Amino acid sequence: MSGTKKLGLRQRYEHLTRGLDWETTYQPMDKVFPYDEFEGIKIKDWSAWEDPFRLTMDSYWKFQAEKERKLYAVLDSFAQNNGQTGISDGRYANVLKLFLTGISPEEYQAHRGFAFTGRHLRGAGARVACQMQSIDELRHIQTQIHTISHFNKYFNGIHDFSKMHDRVWYLSVPKSFFDDARTSGPFEFMIAIGFAFEYVLTNLLFVPFMSGAAYNGDMSTVTFGFSAQSDESRHMTLGIEVIKFLLEQHPDNLPIVQKWVDKWFWRGHRLLGIVAMMMDYMLPKKVMSWKEAWDIYFVEAGGALFQDLARYGLKMPKYHEIATAEAEHVSHQNWCTFYQYTHAANFHTWLPDNEHLDWLSEKYPNTFDKYYRPRFEMWGQMAKEGKRFYNNALVQLCQVCQIPMVYTEPGDPNTICFRETQFNGQRYHFCSDGCSDIFKNEPEKYVQAWLPVQQIFQGNCGGATIPEVLDWYGYKFGEDNFDYVGSPDEKLWNEWHADKIKAAS
Amino acid sequence: MAVIAIDKDYAAKTGPRDTRESYHGNIMVYVHWEEHLFFCATLAFPLPPAMPFGALVSEVIAPHYAAHPDAAHINWSNVEWMINGEKTKPDFNASLEANGIDHKSLIRFWTPGLHGETGH
């Protein structure tokens, strides 16, 4: 092979993608790629696909291996130095419980979803990009498990995260979100996860968790965040390329893509409610309020993005103005829910103290004092009198997002938003017009929802009493659930800091 | 609109997971006390359809909402009821079914003069 010129990056990448692709002859191409037509998306010319990044496998392995070496060096040092004792407060560990049970399993679902699109899209360039993202996502869940497993040695509630993800009532919210995406066709999956989730909403998920970790002394989580960051920027460029490619290929694609953008924006907005609650209530040291994050990452950045996409005829997602109005309420409504169902949560809850209440009043001048502060103060008073409030009934769930029916009418924060429809003689209930529209577009899909409350009543979740159901979830009753104050987590934290506590008193 | 699926028989092969037959003779009933978001969400109960409406009030609704200070002051005779979206005066002696309550029905009620901790 003497005299061969070294190939440029573009050429090498084309050999990896187009060069390894061929027109099949033993079987027709339509049989080899059976999934890429039924959604109605029309692709005239796959060769017009612009590779969003050109990373060949050899450089991919090299970059990823380098990042892994750095990450595991940090994790080792965090463990050796008992980094868990240096976090801001024992309450912070509950953020990691929420992350490992609610978010990490979705990294795995994303891995499976991109493996599917990496097999079933007909264009080789898009397939290879999806395959790399699939491997990234698998790496993400792996590094998250490794990072948080250190905390599992000391804190309760994360010992069985994968089983919990499949069974626990509120974890059906993220699980059903990804189940919905993964049971869609390959193009809808790419818009749902590649564009709506990874491009439009990703900063609202990762910035709060990673900045939250940094503010609260958890350098191990910050490091897995950094380790994922360069992957995320590749995922974002893939997401934006997919939407532009579909819209450029055929005018008939626009209404289909718009419908998916509307749907997945709304589903994403509902899902991010747990991040909102985490930011406003669970971080002992606050980064910013959810409302501030929403304004920066959705109203400003998202607004600019959709202005850019307007040249293709794409509009802002339907109900975006309702979602923005809800940014004043969602974190409070969610934390009120977990506070009164603390016995059924796998993490600990607490009432905001006075300083925290004042912070919320300041960050939410339009809503907090009027609607939410009186509720927290009432519960605080009741707890003082030995009547800590637990809600002992089960709740009604939205058929689509599967969140308890806690959200209120647009413009009327004292009234729950009820929407109802009938399909094949059955009643179905929704929390919003957004969720109701999604159901009405594809009722046959959403009637199948595995709704945790319905399943408990039917006797499919371990028994009829709360302790039996929690046992089926994999909880250790009295350790994983209830308030932080009085928990084994708090006891351990106080033991670590006994000297400081003594010195302060 | 109909589902977009690769399998033409999708609808025939799938179905709901919460029809009345799966509830061992009960129906699932949703209840919500308006203006009291102290209780974060609408509550859900599996109940026998032959249960008298009065028993629903005294044995299910009243005890589950008892924690709120307003609960002790409810005058059940002037409560305003809405069943399946319609304002109505339920017959306390008749069954849930006879009062128009079926599987996954929603019952909302307002308590005049009692507007909760954020009432105006």
PDB file of N, CA, C and O in Angstrom, chain A residues 304-337:
ATOM      1  N   ALA A 304     -35.896  31.835  19.874  1.00  0.00           N
ATOM      2  CA  ALA A 304     -34.952  32.112  18.783  1.00  0.00           C
ATOM      3  C   ALA A 304     -34.877  30.926  17.825  1.00  0.00           C
ATOM      4  O   ALA A 304     -34.830  31.096  16.603  1.00  0.00           O
ATOM      5  N   LEU A 305     -34.886  29.735  18.381  1.00  0.00           N
ATOM      6  CA  LEU A 305     -34.829  28.532  17.548  1.00  0.00           C
ATOM      7  C   LEU A 305     -36.024  28.469  16.598  1.00  0.00           C
ATOM      8  O   LEU A 305     -35.871  28.223  15.397  1.00  0.00           O
ATOM      9  N   PHE A 306     -37.216  28.710  17.141  1.00  0.00           N
ATOM     10  CA  PHE A 306     -38.401  28.615  16.287  1.00  0.00           C
ATOM     11  C   PHE A 306     -38.483  29.768  15.286  1.00  0.00           C
ATOM     12  O   PHE A 306     -39.064  29.614  14.212  1.00  0.00           O
ATOM     13  N   GLN A 307     -37.876  30.898  15.641  1.00  0.00           N
ATOM     14  CA  GLN A 307     -37.795  31.983  14.662  1.00  0.00           C
ATOM     15  C   GLN A 307     -36.958  31.523  13.469  1.00  0.00           C
ATOM     16  O   GLN A 307     -37.291  31.775  12.320  1.00  0.00           O
ATOM     17  N   ASP A 308     -35.887  30.803  13.780  1.00  0.00           N
ATOM     18  CA  ASP A 308     -35.000  30.287  12.745  1.00  0.00           C
ATOM     19  C   ASP A 308     -35.719  29.247  11.878  1.00  0.00           C
ATOM     20  O   ASP A 308     -35.516  29.169  10.672  1.00  0.00           O
ATOM     21  N   LEU A 309     -36.575  28.430  12.523  1.00  0.00           N
ATOM     22  CA  LEU A 309     -37.255  27.357  11.790  1.00  0.00           C
ATOM     23  C   LEU A 309     -38.496  27.859  11.043  1.00  0.00           C
ATOM     24  O   LEU A 309     -39.093  27.107  10.269  1.00  0.00           O
ATOM     25  N   ALA A 310     -38.855  29.122  11.268  1.00  0.00           N
ATOM     26  CA  ALA A 310     -40.066  29.671  10.633  1.00  0.00           C
ATOM     27  C   ALA A 310     -39.942  29.660   9.117  1.00  0.00           C
ATOM     28  O   ALA A 310     -40.942  29.550   8.412  1.00  0.00           O
ATOM     29  N   ARG A 311     -38.705  29.719   8.618  1.00  0.00           N
ATOM     30  CA  ARG A 311     -38.548  29.725   7.141  1.00  0.00           C
ATOM     31  C   ARG A 311     -39.004  28.406   6.521  1.00  0.00           C
ATOM     32  O   ARG A 311     -39.237  28.326   5.326  1.00  0.00           O
ATOM     33  N   TYR A 312     -39.123  27.344   7.328  1.00  0.00           N
ATOM     34  CA  TYR A 312     -39.665  26.090   6.806  1.00  0.00           C
ATOM     35  C   TYR A 312     -41.179  26.005   7.004  1.00  0.00           C
ATOM     36  O   TYR A 312     -41.796  24.997   6.684  1.00  0.00           O
ATOM     37  N   GLY A 313     -41.753  27.034   7.618  1.00  0.00           N
ATOM     38  CA  GLY A 313     -43.199  27.006   7.885  1.00  0.00           C
ATOM     39  C   GLY A 313     -43.546  26.435   9.256  1.00  0.00           C
ATOM     40  O   GLY A 313     -44.716  26.325   9.612  1.00  0.00           O
ATOM     41  N   LEU A 314     -42.514  26.047  10.018  1.00  0.00           N
ATOM     42  CA  LEU A 314     -42.773  25.456  11.339  1.00  0.00           C
ATOM     43  C   LEU A 314     -43.111  26.557  12.345  1.00  0.00           C
ATOM     44  O   LEU A 314     -42.471  27.602  12.365  1.00  0.00           O
ATOM     45  N   LYS A 315     -44.135  26.303  13.167  1.00  0.00           N
ATOM     46  CA  LYS A 315     -44.556  27.295  14.160  1.00  0.00           C
ATOM     47  C   LYS A 315     -44.122  26.873  15.559  1.00  0.00           C
ATOM     48  O   LYS A 315     -43.820  25.702  15.797  1.00  0.00           O
ATOM     49  N   MET A 316     -44.167  27.826  16.475  1.00  0.00           N
ATOM     50  CA  MET A 316     -43.946  27.499  17.888  1.00  0.00           C
ATOM     51  C   MET A 316     -44.904  26.379  18.278  1.00  0.00           C
ATOM     52  O   MET A 316     -46.032  26.322  17.784  1.00  0.00           O
ATOM     53  N   PRO A 317     -44.490  25.476  19.201  1.00  0.00           N
ATOM     54  CA  PRO A 317     -45.386  24.381  19.574  1.00  0.00           C
ATOM     55  C   PRO A 317     -46.712  24.912  20.133  1.00  0.00           C
ATOM     56  O   PRO A 317     -46.735  25.926  20.838  1.00  0.00           O
ATOM     57  N   LYS A 318     -47.783  24.212  19.786  1.00  0.00           N
ATOM     58  CA  LYS A 318     -49.110  24.561  20.298  1.00  0.00           C
ATOM     59  C   LYS A 318     -49.077  24.567  21.830  1.00  0.00           C
ATOM     60  O   LYS A 318     -48.424  23.709  22.422  1.00  0.00           O
ATOM     61  N   TYR A 319     -49.793  25.485  22.435  1.00  0.00           N
ATOM     62  CA  TYR A 319     -49.906  25.617  23.899  1.00  0.00           C
ATOM     63  C   TYR A 319     -48.599  26.057  24.572  1.00  0.00           C
ATOM     64  O   TYR A 319     -48.442  25.894  25.776  1.00  0.00           O
ATOM     65  N   HIS A 320     -47.632  26.593  23.792  1.00  0.00           N
ATOM     66  CA  HIS A 320     -46.387  27.031  24.435  1.00  0.00           C
ATOM     67  C   HIS A 320     -46.662  28.155  25.433  1.00  0.00           C
ATOM     68  O   HIS A 320     -46.004  28.248  26.469  1.00  0.00           O
ATOM     69  N   GLU A 321     -47.683  29.006  25.130  1.00  0.00           N
ATOM     70  CA  GLU A 321     -47.947  30.122  26.049  1.00  0.00           C
ATOM     71  C   GLU A 321     -48.560  29.606  27.359  1.00  0.00           C
ATOM     72  O   GLU A 321     -48.314  30.165  28.424  1.00  0.00           O
ATOM     73  N   ILE A 322     -49.295  28.499  27.278  1.00  0.00           N
ATOM     74  CA  ILE A 322     -49.844  27.901  28.506  1.00  0.00           C
ATOM     75  C   ILE A 322     -48.702  27.305  29.331  1.00  0.00           C
ATOM     76  O   ILE A 322     -48.639  27.466  30.545  1.00  0.00           O
ATOM     77  N   ALA A 323     -47.787  26.637  28.646  1.00  0.00           N
ATOM     78  CA  ALA A 323     -46.637  26.062  29.355  1.00  0.00           C
ATOM     79  C   ALA A 323     -45.845  27.159  30.061  1.00  0.00           C
ATOM     80  O   ALA A 323     -45.403  26.993  31.208  1.00  0.00           O
ATOM     81  N   THR A 324     -45.671  28.286  29.405  1.00  0.00           N
ATOM     82  CA  THR A 324     -44.920  29.384  30.014  1.00  0.00           C
ATOM     83  C   THR A 324     -45.670  29.948  31.227  1.00  0.00           C
ATOM     84  O   THR A 324     -45.060  30.219  32.261  1.00  0.00           O
ATOM     85  N   ALA A 325     -46.987  30.065  31.115  1.00  0.00           N
ATOM     86  CA  ALA A 325     -47.768  30.527  32.274  1.00  0.00           C
ATOM     87  C   ALA A 325     -47.668  29.518  33.420  1.00  0.00           C
ATOM     88  O   ALA A 325     -47.612  29.892  34.600  1.00  0.00           O
ATOM     89  N   GLU A 326     -47.609  28.244  33.098  1.00  0.00           N
ATOM     90  CA  GLU A 326     -47.531  27.204  34.139  1.00  0.00           C
ATOM     91  C   GLU A 326     -46.187  27.190  34.860  1.00  0.00           C
ATOM     92  O   GLU A 326     -46.075  26.606  35.939  1.00  0.00           O
ATOM     93  N   ALA A 327     -45.164  27.803  34.255  1.00  0.00           N
ATOM     94  CA  ALA A 327     -43.865  27.850  34.932  1.00  0.00           C
ATOM     95  C   ALA A 327     -43.959  28.581  36.273  1.00  0.00           C
ATOM     96  O   ALA A 327     -43.086  28.453  37.124  1.00  0.00           O
ATOM     97  N   GLU A 328     -45.025  29.333  36.499  1.00  0.00           N
ATOM     98  CA  GLU A 328     -45.254  30.019  37.779  1.00  0.00           C
ATOM     99  C   GLU A 328     -45.831  29.073  38.841  1.00  0.00           C
ATOM    100  O   GLU A 328     -45.956  29.447  40.003  1.00  0.00           O
ATOM    101  N   HIS A 329     -46.275  27.890  38.420  1.00  0.00           N
ATOM    102  CA  HIS A 329     -47.045  27.030  39.331  1.00  0.00           C
ATOM    103  C   HIS A 329     -46.516  25.614  39.505  1.00  0.00           C
ATOM    104  O   HIS A 329     -46.705  25.002  40.551  1.00  0.00           O
ATOM    105  N   VAL A 330     -45.899  25.097  38.435  1.00  0.00           N
ATOM    106  CA  VAL A 330     -45.722  23.645  38.375  1.00  0.00           C
ATOM    107  C   VAL A 330     -44.855  23.082  39.512  1.00  0.00           C
ATOM    108  O   VAL A 330     -45.155  22.036  40.078  1.00  0.00           O
ATOM    109  N   SER A 331     -43.792  23.802  39.878  1.00  0.00           N
ATOM    110  CA  SER A 331     -42.919  23.251  40.921  1.00  0.00           C
ATOM    111  C   SER A 331     -43.656  23.166  42.259  1.00  0.00           C
ATOM    112  O   SER A 331     -43.513  22.198  42.997  1.00  0.00           O
ATOM    113  N   HIS A 332     -44.483  24.189  42.543  1.00  0.00           N
ATOM    114  CA  HIS A 332     -45.213  24.216  43.816  1.00  0.00           C
ATOM    115  C   HIS A 332     -46.261  23.106  43.855  1.00  0.00           C
ATOM    116  O   HIS A 332     -46.421  22.407  44.851  1.00  0.00           O
ATOM    117  N   GLN A 333     -46.968  22.959  42.743  1.00  0.00           N
ATOM    118  CA  GLN A 333     -48.023  21.942  42.697  1.00  0.00           C
ATOM    119  C   GLN A 333     -47.430  20.544  42.831  1.00  0.00           C
ATOM    120  O   GLN A 333     -48.008  19.676  43.488  1.00  0.00           O
ATOM    121  N   ASN A 334     -46.256  20.338  42.242  1.00  0.00           N
ATOM    122  CA  ASN A 334     -45.635  19.015  42.348  1.00  0.00           C
ATOM    123  C   ASN A 334     -45.102  18.736  43.755  1.00  0.00           C
ATOM    124  O   ASN A 334     -45.242  17.632  44.275  1.00  0.00           O
ATOM    125  N   TRP A 335     -44.477  19.738  44.370  1.00  0.00           N
ATOM    126  CA  TRP A 335     -43.921  19.479  45.710  1.00  0.00           C
ATOM    127  C   TRP A 335     -45.051  19.287  46.732  1.00  0.00           C
ATOM    128  O   TRP A 335     -44.936  18.472  47.638  1.00  0.00           O
ATOM    129  N   CYS A 336     -46.144  20.033  46.562  1.00  0.00           N
ATOM    130  CA  CYS A 336     -47.313  19.818  47.433  1.00  0.00           C
ATOM    131  C   CYS A 336     -47.777  18.364  47.329  1.00  0.00           C
ATOM    132  O   CYS A 336     -48.192  17.756  48.321  1.00  0.00           O
ATOM    133  N   THR A 337     -47.698  17.811  46.136  1.00  0.00           N
ATOM    134  CA  THR A 337     -48.115  16.422  45.917  1.00  0.00           C
ATOM    135  C   THR A 337     -47.189  15.454  46.653  1.00  0.00           C
ATOM    136  O   THR A 337     -47.641  14.584  47.402  1.00  0.00           O
TER     137      THR A 337
END
